[in-house]
mmCIF file of C-alpha atoms in Angstrom:
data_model
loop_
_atom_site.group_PDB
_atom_site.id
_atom_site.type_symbol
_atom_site.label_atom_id
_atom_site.label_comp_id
_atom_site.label_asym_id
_atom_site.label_seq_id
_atom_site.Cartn_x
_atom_site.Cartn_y
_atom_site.Cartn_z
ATOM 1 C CA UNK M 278 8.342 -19.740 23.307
ATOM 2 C CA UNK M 279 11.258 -20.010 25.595
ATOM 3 C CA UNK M 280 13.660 -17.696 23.787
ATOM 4 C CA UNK M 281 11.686 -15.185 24.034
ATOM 5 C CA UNK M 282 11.129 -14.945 27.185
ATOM 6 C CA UNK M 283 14.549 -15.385 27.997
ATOM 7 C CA UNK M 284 15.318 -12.793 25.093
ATOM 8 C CA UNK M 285 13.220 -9.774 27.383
ATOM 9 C CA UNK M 286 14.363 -11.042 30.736
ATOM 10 C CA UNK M 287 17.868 -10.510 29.891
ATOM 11 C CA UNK M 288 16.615 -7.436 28.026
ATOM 12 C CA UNK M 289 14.706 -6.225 31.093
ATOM 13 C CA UNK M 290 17.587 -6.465 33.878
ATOM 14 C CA UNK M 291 19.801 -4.308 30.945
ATOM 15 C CA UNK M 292 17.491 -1.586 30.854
ATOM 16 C CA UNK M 293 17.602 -1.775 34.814
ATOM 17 C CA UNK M 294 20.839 -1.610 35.206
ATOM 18 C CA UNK M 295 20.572 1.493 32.226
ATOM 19 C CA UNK M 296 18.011 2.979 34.507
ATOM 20 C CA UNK M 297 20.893 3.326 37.028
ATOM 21 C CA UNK M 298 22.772 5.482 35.527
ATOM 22 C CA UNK M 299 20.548 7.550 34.456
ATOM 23 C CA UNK M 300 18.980 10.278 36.973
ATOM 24 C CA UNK M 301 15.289 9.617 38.242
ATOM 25 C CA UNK M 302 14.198 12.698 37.274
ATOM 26 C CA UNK M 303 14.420 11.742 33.690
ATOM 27 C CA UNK M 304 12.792 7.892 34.166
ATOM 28 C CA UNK M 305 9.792 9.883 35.994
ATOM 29 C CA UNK M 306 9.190 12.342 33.708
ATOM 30 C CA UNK M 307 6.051 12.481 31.502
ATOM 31 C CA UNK M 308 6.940 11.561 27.326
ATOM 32 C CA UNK M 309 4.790 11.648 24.409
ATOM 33 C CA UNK M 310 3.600 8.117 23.061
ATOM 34 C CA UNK M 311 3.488 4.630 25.483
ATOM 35 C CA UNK M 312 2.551 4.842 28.970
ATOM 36 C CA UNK M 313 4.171 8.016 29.784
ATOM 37 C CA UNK M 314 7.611 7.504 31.194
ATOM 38 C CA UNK M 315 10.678 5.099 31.475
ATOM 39 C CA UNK M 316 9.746 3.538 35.024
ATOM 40 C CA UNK M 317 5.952 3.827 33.989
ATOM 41 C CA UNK M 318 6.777 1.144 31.069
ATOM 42 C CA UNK M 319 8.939 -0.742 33.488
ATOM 43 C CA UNK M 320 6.080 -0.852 35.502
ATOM 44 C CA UNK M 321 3.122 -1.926 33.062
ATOM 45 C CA UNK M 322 5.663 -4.364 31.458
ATOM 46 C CA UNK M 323 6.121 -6.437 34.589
ATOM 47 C CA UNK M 324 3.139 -5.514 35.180
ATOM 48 C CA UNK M 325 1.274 -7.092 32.015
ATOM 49 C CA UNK M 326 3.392 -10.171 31.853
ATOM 50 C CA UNK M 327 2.232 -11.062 34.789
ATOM 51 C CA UNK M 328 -1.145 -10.565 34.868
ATOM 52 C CA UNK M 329 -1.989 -12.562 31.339
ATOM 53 C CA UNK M 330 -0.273 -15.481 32.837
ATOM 54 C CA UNK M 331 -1.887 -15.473 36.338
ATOM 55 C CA UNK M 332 -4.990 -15.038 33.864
ATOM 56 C CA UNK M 333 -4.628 -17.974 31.913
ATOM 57 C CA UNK M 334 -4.224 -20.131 35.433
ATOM 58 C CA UNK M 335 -7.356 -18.628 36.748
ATOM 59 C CA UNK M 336 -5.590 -16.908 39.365
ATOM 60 C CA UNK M 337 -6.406 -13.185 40.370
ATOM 61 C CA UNK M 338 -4.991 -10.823 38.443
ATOM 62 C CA UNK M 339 -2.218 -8.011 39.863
ATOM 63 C CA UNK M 340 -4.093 -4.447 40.078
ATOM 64 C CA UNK M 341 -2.209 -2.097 41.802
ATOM 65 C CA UNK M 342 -1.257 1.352 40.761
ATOM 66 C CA UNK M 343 1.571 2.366 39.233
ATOM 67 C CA UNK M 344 1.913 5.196 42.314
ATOM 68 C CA UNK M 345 2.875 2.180 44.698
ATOM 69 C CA UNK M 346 5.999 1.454 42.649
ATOM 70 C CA UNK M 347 7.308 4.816 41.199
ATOM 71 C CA UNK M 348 11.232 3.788 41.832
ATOM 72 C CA UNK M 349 13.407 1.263 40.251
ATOM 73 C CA UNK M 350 14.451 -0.542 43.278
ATOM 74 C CA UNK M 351 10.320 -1.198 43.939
ATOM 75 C CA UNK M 352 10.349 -2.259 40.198
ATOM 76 C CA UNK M 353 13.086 -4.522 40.749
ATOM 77 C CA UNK M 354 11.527 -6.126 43.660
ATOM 78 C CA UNK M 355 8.146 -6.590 42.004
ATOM 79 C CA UNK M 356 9.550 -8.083 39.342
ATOM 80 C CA UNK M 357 11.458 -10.218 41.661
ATOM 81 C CA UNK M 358 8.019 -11.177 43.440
ATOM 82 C CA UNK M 359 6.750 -12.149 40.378
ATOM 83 C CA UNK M 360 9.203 -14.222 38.331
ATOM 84 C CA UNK M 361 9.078 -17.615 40.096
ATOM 85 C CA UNK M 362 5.104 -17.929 38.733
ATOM 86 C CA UNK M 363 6.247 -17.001 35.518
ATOM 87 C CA UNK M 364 9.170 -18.583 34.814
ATOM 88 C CA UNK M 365 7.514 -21.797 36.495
ATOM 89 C CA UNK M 366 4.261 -21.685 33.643
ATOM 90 C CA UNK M 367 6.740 -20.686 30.819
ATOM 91 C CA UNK M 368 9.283 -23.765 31.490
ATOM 92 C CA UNK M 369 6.203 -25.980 31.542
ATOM 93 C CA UNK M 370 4.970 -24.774 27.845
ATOM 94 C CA UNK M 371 4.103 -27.101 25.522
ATOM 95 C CA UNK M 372 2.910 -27.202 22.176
ATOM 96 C CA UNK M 373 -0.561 -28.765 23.169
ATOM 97 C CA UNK M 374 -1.149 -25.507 25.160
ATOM 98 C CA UNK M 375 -1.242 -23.074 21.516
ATOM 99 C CA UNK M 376 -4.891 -23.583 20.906
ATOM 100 C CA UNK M 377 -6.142 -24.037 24.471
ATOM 101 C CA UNK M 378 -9.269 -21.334 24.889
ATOM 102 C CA UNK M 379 -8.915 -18.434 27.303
ATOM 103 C CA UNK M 380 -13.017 -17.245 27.250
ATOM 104 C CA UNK M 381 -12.225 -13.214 28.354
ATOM 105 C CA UNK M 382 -14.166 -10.267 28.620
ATOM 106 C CA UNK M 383 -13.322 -7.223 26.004
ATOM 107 C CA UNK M 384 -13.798 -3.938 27.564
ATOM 108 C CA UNK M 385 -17.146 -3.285 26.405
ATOM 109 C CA UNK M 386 -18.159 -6.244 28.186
ATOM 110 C CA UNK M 387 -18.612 -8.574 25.707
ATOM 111 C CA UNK M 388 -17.361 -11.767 25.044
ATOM 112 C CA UNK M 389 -14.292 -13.203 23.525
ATOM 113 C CA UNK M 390 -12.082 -16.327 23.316
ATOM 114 C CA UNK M 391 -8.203 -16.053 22.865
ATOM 115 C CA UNK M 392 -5.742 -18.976 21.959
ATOM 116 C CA UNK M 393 -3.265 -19.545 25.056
ATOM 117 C CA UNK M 394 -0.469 -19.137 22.096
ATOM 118 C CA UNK M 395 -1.540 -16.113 21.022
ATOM 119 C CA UNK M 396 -1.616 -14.571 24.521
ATOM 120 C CA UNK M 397 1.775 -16.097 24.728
ATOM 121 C CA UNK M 398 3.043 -14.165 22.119
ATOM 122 C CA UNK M 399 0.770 -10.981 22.696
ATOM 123 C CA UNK M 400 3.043 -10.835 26.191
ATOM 124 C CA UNK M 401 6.130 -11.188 24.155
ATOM 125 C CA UNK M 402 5.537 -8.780 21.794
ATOM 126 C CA UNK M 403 3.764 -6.288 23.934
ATOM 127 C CA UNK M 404 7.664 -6.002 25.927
ATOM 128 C CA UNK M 405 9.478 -5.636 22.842
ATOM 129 C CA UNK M 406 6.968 -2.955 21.512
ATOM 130 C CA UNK M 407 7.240 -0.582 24.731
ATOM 131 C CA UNK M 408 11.029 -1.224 24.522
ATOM 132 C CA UNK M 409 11.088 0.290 21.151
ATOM 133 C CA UNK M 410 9.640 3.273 22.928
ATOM 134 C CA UNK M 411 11.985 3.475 26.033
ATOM 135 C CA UNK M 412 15.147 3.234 23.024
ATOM 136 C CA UNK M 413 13.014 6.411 21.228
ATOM 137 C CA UNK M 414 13.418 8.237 24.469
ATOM 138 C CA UNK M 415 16.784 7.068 25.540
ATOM 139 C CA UNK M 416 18.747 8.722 23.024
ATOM 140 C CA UNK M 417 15.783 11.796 23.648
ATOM 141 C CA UNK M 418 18.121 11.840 26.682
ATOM 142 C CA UNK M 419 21.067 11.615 25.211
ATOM 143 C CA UNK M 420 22.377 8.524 25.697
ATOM 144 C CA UNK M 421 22.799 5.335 23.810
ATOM 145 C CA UNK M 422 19.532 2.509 24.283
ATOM 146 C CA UNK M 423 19.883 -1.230 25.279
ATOM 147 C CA UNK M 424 20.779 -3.414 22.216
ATOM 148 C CA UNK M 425 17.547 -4.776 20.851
ATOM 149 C CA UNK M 426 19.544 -8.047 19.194
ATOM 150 C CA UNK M 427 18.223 -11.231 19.778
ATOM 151 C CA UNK M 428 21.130 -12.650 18.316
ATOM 152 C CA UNK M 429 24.599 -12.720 20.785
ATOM 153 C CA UNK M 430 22.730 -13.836 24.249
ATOM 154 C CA UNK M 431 23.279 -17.238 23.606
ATOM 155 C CA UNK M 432 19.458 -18.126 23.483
ATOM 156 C CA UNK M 433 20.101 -21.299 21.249
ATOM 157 C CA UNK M 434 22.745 -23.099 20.779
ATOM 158 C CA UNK M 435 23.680 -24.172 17.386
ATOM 159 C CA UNK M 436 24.540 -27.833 16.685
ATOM 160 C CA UNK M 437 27.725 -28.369 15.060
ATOM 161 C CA UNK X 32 7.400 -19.157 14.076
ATOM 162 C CA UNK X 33 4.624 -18.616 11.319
ATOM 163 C CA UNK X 34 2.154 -16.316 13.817
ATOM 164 C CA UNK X 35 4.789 -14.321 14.687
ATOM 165 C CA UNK X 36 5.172 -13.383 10.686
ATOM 166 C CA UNK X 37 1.842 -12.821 9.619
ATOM 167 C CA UNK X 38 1.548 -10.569 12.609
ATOM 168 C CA UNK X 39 4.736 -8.183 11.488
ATOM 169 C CA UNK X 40 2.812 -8.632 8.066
ATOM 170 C CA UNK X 41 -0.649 -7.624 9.366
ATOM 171 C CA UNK X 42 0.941 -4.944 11.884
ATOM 172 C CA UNK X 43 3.382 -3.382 8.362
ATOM 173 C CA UNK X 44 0.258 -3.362 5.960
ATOM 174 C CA UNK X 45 -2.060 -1.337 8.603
ATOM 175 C CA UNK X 46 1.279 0.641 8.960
ATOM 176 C CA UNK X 47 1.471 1.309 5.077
ATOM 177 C CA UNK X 48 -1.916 2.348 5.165
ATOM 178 C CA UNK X 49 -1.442 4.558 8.333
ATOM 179 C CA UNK X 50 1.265 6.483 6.272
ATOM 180 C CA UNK X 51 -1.182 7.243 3.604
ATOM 181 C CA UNK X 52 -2.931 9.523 5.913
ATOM 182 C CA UNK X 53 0.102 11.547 7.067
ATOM 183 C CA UNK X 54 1.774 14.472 4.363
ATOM 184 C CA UNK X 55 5.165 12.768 2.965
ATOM 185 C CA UNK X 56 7.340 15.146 4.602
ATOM 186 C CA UNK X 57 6.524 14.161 8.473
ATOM 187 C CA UNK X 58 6.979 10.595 6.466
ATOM 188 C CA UNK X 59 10.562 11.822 5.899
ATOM 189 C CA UNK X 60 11.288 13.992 8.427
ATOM 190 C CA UNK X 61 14.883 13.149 10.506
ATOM 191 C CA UNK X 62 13.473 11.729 14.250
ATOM 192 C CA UNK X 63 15.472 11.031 17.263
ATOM 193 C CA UNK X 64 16.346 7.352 17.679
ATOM 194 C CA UNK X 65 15.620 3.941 15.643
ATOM 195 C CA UNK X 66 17.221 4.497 12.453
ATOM 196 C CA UNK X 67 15.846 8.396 11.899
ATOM 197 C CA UNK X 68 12.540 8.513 10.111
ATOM 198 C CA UNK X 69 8.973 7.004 9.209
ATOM 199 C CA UNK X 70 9.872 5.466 6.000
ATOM 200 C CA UNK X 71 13.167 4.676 6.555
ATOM 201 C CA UNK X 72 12.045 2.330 9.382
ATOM 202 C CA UNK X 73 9.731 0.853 7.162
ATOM 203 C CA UNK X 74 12.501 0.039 4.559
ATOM 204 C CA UNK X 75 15.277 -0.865 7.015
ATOM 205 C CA UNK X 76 12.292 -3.618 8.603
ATOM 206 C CA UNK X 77 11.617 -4.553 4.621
ATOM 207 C CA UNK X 78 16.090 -5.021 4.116
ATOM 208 C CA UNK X 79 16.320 -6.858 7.440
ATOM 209 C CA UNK X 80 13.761 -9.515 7.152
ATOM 210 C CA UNK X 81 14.924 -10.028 3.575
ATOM 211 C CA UNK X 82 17.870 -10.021 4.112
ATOM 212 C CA UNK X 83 18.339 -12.474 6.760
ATOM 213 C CA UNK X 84 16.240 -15.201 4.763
ATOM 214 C CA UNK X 85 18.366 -14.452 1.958
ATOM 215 C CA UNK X 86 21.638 -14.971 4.014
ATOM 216 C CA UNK X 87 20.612 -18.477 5.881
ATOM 217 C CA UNK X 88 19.622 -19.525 2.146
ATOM 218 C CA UNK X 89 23.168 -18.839 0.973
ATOM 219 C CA UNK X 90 21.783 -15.920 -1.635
ATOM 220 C CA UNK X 91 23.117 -12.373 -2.460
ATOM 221 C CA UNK X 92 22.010 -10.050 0.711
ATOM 222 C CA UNK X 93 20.085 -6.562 -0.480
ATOM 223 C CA UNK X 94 22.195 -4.049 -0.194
ATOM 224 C CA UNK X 95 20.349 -1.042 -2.142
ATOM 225 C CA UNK X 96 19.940 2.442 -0.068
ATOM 226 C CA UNK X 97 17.296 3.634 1.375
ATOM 227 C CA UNK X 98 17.625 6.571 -1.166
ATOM 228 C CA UNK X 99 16.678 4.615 -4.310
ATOM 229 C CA UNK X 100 13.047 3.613 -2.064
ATOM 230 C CA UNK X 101 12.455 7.386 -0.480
ATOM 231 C CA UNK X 102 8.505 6.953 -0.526
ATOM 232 C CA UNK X 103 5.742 4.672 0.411
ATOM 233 C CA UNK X 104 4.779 3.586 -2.897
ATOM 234 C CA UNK X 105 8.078 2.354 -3.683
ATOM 235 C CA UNK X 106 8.767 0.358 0.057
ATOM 236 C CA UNK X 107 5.616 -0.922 -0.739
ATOM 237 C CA UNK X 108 6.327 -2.242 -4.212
ATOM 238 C CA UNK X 109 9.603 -3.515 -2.891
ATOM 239 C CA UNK X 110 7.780 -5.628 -0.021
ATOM 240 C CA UNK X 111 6.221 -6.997 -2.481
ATOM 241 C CA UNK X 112 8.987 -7.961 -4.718
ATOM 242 C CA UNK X 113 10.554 -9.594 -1.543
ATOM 243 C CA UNK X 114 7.577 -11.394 0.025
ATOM 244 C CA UNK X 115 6.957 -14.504 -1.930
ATOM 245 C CA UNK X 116 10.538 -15.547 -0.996
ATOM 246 C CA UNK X 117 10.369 -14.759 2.465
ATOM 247 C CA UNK X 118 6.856 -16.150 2.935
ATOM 248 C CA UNK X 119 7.878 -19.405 1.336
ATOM 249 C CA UNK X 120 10.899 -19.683 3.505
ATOM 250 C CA UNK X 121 8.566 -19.094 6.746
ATOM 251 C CA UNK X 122 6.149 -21.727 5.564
ATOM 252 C CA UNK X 123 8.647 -24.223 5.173
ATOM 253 C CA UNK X 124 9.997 -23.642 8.739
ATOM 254 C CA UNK X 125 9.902 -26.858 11.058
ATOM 255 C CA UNK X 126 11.446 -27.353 14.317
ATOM 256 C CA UNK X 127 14.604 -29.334 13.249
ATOM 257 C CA UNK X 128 15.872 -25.973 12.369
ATOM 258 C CA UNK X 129 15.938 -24.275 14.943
ATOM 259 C CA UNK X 130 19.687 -25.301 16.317
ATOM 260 C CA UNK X 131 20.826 -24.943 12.732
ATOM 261 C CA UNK X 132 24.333 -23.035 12.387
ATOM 262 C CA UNK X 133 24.841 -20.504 10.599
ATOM 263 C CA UNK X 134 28.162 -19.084 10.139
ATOM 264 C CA UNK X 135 28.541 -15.533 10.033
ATOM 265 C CA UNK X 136 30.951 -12.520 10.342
ATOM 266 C CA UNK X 137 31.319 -10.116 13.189
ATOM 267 C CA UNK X 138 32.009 -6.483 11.607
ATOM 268 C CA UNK X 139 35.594 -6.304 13.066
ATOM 269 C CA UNK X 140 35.976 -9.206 10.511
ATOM 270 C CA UNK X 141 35.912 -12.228 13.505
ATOM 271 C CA UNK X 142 33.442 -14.961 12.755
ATOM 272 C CA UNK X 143 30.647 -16.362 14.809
ATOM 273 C CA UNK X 144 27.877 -18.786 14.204
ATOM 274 C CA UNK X 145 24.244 -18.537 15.182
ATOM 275 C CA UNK X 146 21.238 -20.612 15.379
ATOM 276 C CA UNK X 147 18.509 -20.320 12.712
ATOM 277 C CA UNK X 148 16.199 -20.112 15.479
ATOM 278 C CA UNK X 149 18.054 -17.140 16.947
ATOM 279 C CA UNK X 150 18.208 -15.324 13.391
ATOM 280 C CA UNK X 151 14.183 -16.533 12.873
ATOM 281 C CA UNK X 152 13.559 -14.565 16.498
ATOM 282 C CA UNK X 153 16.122 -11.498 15.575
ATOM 283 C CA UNK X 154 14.337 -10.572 12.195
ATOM 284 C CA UNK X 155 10.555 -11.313 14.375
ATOM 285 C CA UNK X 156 11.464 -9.005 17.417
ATOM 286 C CA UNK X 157 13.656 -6.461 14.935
ATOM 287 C CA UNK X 158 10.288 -5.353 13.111
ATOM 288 C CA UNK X 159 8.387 -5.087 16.571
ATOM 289 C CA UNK X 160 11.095 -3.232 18.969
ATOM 290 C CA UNK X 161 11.063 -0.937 15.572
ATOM 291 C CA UNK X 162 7.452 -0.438 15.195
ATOM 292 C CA UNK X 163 7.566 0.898 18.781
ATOM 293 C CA UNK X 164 9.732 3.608 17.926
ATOM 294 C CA UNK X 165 7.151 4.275 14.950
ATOM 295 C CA UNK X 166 4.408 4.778 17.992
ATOM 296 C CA UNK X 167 6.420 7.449 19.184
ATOM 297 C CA UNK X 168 6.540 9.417 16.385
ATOM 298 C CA UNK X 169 3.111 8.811 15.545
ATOM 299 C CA UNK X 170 1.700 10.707 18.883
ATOM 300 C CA UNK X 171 4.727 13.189 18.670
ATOM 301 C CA UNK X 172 2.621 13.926 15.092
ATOM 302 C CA UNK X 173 -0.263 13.915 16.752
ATOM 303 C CA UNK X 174 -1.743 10.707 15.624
ATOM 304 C CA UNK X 175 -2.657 7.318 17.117
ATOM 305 C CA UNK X 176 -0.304 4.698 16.399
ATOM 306 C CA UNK X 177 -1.559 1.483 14.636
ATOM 307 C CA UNK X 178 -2.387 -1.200 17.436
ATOM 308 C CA UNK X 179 0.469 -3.595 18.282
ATOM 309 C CA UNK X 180 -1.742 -6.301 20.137
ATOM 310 C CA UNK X 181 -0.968 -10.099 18.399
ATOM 311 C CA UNK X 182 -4.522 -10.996 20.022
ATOM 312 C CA UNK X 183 -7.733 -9.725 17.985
ATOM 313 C CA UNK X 184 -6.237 -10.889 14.607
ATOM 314 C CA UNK X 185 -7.213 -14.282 13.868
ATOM 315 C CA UNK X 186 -3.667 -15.734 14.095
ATOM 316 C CA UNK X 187 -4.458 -19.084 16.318
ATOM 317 C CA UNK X 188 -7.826 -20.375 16.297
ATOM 318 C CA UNK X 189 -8.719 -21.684 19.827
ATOM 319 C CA UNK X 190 -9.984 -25.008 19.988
ATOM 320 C CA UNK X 191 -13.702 -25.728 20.987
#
């Protein structure tokens, strides 16, 4: 589970520092599929990641608007904010946690009960989907996306 | 490693499906980004996972073009071909390999060596950051994209 995380952490600070070079015009303005924009998807990726794992603790759940954060410096920072909590419940995975229940709520009210491992990888996923999108609308732009390769970061190290 | 497959497998049949909806030439049509169209997304994710099973197995890689598989009947058929190895190989995975090396070659010819479990996580996150782009284009055709959520499929079963 690790990995992965670390795999869209390191992801996530290169599409920041992308983001910088690129004028803010053009990470506010509206696109067709996603959430609507590069800082928007930012946003509801840090956003998301979050609030599953604060879920899963039974710890309220992060609900402002996107309006209160529509730079990437106040991205940054919420990110920032949030990282210790994550980073702290992610190190302390274990494989006993995969099948723990999470009783939820769907939206129609009713209920539902999701595996703690497949929220886990529902948050990992869900950052590598809406990435696929922001590399759609980078080169929409004109310029060339954040690698996508999980290989070359130097997640695992191979014995020898 | 295992839920993370069957939900590329789940998420690539309700693509194939999808697809059968939408007239073969949007299917083909060039798009900005990823690697330029519907169904050559959907082959490239078909080569890629193959391919990399093939490679850490020591077998002969795929190396057919996308031209020889231009439509969905045919990516289909060759998923097919291709799945009982890869699915056996996925089955079979256990957590001593994970820091297994595997020796490889950059393009410019130097040589590096990854970790099965990087390559495992490359091929996983490959099909997903892809099937993001494939969101885009489906709402730039008008059309709802197949859902990308790992929870609501019946991968983990919670315990009781």
């Amino acid at each position: 589970m690790q990995p992965f995380f670390r795999y869209n952490w390191i992801v996530r600070e290169q599409w920041y520092a992308w983001c910088e070079e690129v004028p803010e015009e053009e990470l506010l303005k509206a696109r067709t599929g996603g959430v609507g924009s590069i800082l928007k998807t930012l946003f509801h990726i840090v956003d998301v990641e979050y609030s599953w794992i604060m879920f899963m603790q039974d710890q309220p759940d992060f609900e402002d608007p996107f309006d209160m954060y529509a730079s990437l410096e106040q991205i940054r920072a919420l990110d920032r904010r949030f990282r210790p909590d994550v980073e702290a419940f992610v190190t302390a995975w274990e494989p006993s946690m995969e099948t723990r229940p999470l009783p939820s709520e769907r939206p129609d009210g009713t209920s539902e009960v999701h595996a703690w491992g497949e929220v886990m990888r529902h948050v990992i996923a869900h950052e590598i989907h809406h990435v696929g999108q922001l590399s759609v609308w980078a080169r929409e732009i004109g310029r060339a996306p954040v690698s996508a390769n999980v290989i070359r970061k130097g997640l695992i190290v191979p014995s020898t």
